[in-house]
Structures are given as C-alpha cells and as structure tokens.
Coordinates of N, CA and C in Angstrom, one line a residue:
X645 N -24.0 6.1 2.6 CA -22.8 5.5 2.1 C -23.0 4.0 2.3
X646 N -23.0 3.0 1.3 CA -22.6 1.6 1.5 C -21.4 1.2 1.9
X647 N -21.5 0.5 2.4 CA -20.3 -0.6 3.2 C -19.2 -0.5 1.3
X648 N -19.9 -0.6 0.2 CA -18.2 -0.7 -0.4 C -17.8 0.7 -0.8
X649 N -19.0 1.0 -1.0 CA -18.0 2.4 -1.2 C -17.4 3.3 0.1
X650 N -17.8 2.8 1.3 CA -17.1 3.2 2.4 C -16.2 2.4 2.7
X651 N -15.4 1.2 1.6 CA -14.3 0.4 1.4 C -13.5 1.0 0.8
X652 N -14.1 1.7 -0.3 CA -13.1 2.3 -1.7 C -12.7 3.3 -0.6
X653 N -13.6 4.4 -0.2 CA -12.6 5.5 0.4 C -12.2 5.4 1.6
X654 N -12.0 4.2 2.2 CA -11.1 3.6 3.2 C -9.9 3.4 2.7
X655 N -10.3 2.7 1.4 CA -8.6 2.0 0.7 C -7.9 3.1 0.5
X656 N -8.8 4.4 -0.4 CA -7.9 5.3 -1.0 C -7.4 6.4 0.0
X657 N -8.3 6.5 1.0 CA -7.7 7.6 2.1 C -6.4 6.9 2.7
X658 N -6.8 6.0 3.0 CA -5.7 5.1 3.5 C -3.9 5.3 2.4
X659 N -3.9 5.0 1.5 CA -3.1 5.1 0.0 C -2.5 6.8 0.4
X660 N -3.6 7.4 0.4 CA -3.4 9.2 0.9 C -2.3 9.6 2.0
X661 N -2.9 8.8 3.0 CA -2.1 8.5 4.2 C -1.4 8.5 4.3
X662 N -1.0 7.0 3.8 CA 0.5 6.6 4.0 C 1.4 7.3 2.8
X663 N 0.7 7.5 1.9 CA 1.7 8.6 0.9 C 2.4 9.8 1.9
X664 N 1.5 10.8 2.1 CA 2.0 11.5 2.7 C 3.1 11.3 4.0
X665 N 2.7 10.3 4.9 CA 3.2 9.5 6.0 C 5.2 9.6 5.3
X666 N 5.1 8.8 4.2 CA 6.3 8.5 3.9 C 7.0 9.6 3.3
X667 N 6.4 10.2 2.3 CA 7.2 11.3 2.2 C 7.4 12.5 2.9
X668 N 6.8 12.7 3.9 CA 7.4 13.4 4.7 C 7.8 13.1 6.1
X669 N 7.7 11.8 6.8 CA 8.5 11.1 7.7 C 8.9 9.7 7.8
X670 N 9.6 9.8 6.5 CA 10.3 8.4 6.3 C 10.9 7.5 7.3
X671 N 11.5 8.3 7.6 CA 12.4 7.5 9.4 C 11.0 7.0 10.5
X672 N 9.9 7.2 10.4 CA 8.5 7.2 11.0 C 8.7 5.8 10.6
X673 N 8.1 5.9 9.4 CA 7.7 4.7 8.4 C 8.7 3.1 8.8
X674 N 9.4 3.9 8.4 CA 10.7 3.1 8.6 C 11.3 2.4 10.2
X675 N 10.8 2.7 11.0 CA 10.2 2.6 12.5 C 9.2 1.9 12.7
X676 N 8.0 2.2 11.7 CA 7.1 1.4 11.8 C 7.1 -0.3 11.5
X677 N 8.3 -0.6 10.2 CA 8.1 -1.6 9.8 C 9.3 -2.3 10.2
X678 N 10.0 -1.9 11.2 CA 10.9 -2.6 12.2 C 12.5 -2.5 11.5
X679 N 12.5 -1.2 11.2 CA 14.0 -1.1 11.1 C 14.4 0.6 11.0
X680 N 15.5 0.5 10.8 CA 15.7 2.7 11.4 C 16.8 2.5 9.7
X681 N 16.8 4.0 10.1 CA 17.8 4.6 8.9 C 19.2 3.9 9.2
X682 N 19.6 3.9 10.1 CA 21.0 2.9 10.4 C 21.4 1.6 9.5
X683 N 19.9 1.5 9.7 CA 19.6 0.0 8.6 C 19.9 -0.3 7.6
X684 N 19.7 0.6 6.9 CA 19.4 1.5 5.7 C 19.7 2.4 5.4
X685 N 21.0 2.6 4.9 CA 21.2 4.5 4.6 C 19.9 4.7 3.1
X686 N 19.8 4.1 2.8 CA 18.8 4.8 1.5 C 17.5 4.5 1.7
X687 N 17.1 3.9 2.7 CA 15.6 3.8 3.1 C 14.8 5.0 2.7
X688 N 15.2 6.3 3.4 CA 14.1 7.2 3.6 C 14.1 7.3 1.7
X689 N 15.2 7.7 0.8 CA 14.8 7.7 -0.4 C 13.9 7.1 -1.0
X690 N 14.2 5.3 -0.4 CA 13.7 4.6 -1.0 C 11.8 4.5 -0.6
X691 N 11.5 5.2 0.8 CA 10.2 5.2 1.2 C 9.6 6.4 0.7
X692 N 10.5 7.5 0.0 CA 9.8 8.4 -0.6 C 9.2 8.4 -2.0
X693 N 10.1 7.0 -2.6 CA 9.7 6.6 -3.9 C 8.0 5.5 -3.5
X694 N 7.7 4.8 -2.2 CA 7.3 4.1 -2.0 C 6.0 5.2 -1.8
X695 N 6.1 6.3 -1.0 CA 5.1 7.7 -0.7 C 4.5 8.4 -1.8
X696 N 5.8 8.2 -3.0 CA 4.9 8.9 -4.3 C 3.8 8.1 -4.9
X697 N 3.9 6.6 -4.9 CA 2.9 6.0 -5.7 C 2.1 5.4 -5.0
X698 N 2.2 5.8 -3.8 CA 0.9 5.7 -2.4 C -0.3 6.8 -2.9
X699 N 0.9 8.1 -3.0 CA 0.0 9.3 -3.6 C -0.5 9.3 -5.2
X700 N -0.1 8.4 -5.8 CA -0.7 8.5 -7.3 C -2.6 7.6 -7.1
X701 N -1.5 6.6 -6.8 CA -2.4 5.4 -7.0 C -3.9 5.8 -5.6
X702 N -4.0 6.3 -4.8 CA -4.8 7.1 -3.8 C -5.3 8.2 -4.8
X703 N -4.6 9.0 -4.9 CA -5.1 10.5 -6.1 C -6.6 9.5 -7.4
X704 N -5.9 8.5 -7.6 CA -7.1 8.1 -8.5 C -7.8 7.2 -8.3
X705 N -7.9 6.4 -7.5 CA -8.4 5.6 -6.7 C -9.7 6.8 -5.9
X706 N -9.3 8.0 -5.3 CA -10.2 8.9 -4.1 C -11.4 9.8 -6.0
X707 N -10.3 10.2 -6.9 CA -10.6 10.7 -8.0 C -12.3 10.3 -8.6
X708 N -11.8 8.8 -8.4 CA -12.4 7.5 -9.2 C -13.8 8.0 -9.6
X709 N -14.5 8.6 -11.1 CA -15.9 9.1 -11.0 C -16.9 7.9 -11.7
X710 N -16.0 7.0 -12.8 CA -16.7 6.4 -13.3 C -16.4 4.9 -13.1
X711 N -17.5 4.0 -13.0 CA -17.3 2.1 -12.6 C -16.1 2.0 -13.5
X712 N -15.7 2.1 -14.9 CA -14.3 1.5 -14.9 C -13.2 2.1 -14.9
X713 N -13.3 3.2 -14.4 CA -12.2 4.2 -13.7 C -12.1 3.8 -12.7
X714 N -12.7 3.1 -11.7 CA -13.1 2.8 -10.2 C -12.2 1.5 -10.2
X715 N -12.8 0.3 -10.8 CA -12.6 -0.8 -11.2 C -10.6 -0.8 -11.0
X716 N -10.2 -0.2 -12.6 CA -9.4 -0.2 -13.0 C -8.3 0.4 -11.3
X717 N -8.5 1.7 -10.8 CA -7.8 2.3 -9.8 C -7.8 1.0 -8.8
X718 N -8.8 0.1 -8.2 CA -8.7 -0.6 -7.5 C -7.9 -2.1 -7.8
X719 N -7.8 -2.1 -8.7 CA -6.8 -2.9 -9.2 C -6.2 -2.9 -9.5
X720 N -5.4 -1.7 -10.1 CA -3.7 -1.7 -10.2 C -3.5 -1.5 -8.3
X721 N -4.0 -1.0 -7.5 CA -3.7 -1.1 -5.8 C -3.6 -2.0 -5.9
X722 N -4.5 -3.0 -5.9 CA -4.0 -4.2 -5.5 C -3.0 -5.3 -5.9
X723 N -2.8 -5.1 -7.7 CA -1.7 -5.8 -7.7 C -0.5 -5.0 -7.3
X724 N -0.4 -3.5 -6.9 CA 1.0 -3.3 -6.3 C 1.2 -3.6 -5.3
X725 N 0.0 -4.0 -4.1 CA 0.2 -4.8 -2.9 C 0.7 -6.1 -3.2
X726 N 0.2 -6.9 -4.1 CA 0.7 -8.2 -3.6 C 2.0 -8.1 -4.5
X727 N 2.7 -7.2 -5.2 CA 3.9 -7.3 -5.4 C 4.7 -6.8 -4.4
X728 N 4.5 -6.3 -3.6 CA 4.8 -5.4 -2.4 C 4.6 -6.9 -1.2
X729 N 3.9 -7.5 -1.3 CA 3.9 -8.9 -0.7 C 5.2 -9.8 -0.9
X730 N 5.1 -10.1 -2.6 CA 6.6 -10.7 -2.7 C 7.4 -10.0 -2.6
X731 N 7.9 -8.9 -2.5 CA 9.3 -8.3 -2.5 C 9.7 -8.2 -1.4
X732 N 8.5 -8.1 -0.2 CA 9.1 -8.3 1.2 C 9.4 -9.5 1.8
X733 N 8.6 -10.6 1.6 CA 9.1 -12.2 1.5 C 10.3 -12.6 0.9
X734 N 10.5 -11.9 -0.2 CA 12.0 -11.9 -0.4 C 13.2 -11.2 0.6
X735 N 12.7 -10.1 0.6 CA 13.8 -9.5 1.4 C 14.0 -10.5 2.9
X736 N 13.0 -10.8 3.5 CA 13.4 -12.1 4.7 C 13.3 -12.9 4.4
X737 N 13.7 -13.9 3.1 CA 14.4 -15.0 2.2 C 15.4 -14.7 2.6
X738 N 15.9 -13.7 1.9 CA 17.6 -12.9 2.2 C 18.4 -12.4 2.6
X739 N 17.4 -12.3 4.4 CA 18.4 -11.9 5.3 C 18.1 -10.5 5.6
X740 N 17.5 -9.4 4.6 CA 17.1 -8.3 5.1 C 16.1 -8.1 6.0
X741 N 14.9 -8.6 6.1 CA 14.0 -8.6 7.1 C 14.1 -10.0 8.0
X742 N 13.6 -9.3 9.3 CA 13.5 -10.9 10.2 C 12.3 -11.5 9.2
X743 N 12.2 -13.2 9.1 CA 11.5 -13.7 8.3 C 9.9 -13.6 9.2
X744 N 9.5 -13.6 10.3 CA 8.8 -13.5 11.1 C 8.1 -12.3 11.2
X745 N 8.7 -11.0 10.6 CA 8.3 -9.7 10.3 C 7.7 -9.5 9.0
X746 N 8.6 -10.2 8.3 CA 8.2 -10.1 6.5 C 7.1 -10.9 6.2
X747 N 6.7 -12.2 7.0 CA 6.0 -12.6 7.0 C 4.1 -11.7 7.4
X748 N 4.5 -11.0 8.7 CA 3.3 -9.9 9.0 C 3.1 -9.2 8.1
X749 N 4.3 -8.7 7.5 CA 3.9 -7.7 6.4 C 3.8 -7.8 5.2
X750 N 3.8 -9.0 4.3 CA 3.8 -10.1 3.7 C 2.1 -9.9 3.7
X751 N 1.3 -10.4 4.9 CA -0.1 -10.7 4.7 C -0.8 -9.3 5.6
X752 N 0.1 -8.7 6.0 CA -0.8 -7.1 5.9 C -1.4 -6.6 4.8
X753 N 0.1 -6.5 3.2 CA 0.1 -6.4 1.9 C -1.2 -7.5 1.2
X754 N -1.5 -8.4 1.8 CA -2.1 -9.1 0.5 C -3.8 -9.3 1.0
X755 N -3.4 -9.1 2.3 CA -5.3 -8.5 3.1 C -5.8 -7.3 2.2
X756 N -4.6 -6.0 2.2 CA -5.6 -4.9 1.7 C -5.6 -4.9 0.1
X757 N -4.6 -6.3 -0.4 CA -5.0 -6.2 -2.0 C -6.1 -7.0 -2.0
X758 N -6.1 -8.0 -1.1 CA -7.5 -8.8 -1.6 C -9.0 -8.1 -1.1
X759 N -8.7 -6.8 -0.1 CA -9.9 -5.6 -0.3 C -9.9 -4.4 -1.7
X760 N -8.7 -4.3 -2.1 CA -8.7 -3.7 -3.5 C -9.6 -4.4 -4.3
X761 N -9.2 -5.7 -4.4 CA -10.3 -6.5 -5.6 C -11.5 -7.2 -5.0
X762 N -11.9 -6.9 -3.8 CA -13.6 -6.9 -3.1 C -14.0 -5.4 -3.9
X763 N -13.2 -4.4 -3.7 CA -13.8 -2.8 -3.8 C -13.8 -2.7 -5.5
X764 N -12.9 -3.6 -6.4 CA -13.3 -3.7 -7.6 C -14.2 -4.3 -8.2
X765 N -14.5 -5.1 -7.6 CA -15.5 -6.4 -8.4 C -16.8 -5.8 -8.1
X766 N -17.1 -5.8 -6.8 CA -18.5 -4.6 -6.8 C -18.8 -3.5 -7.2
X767 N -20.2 -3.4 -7.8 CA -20.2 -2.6 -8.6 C -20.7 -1.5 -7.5
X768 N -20.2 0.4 -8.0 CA -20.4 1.3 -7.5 C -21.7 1.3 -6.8
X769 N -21.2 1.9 -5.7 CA -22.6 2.5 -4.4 C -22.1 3.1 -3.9

C-alpha cells in the first residue's frame, strides 16, 4: 500500500465511521462536538442527515475503482468539508457555538479537506 492510497482509505473509512457514528449515536456525536441534545432538540435529526452523507460520500470514495472516479469522490469530500468549515464559523459568529470551539472545528474540517484534495490530485497507487 502507498502512503496515498493508504490516505484515500483513511479518508473514506474514516467518512464510514463517522457515518455510522451519527446515525446511530447522535447524542455521542453531539457530545463529541461540545453540546447535548438539550442544546438542541433537533440535533440528533439533524446529525443523522449529517451520518447519511458521511455514508454516501465514504460508500464512493471506499467504492472508488477508476482515477476519475477516485479524483472526483475525493473532491466533492472535500468541498463538503470546507462548507462544513463555514457553516460552523458561522454558527459561533452567532452565538450557537462557543467561537473558540467552532474555531477547532472550523480547522479540524478544512485539514481533512485539504487531505481530500492531497488524495485527489495524486494519481492512484
């Protein structure tokens, strides 16, 4: 295995993961990223919408057989991370997240997009 293709199925197991993670223990999830259902009465829905397209975008990403199948999977991940970047920056803009939290998770989101687009731009190994 090379180092990037032992990146791709890092990213996509990973995507697997937390898919499953959220849809089936939302309040987990939701604990993880510093707030509880209390918080949030629609969180866990809203982390199961967040769990389904962990599980798409993983399913073809792990799928991935040909370079621009590969390519392509690794970069719609990453641009849903770094929109997943701004939307949490916003939310501690406005008071929903501590800004100091959104901020961690903010550049958690845009480290593993900017390994999405390391794992696309190289070509298959």
């Amino acid at each position: 295995m090379t180092p990037i293709s032992g990146l791709r199925a890092a990213l996509a197991g990973g995507r697997l993961a937390a898919g499953v993670l959220a849809l089936g223990a939302p309040a987990t999830v939701a604990r993880a990223v510093g707030t509880t259902p209390a918080d949030n009465p629609d969180g866990d829905y809203l982390l199961r919408l967040f769990g389904s397209r962990e599980l798409v975008v993983g399913a073809i990403a792990a799928g991935a057989l040909g370079p621009g199948t590969a390519t392509r999977a690794f970069l719609l991940g990453a641009g849903v991370d770094a929109l997943d970047a701004a939307a949490v920056l916003r939310a501690g803009r406005d008071g929903r997240f501590a800004p100091h939290r959104a901020r961690a998770i903010a550049s958690g989101c845009l480290a593993i997009a900017a390994l999405g687009v390391v794992a696309a731009a190289v070509p298959r190994g």
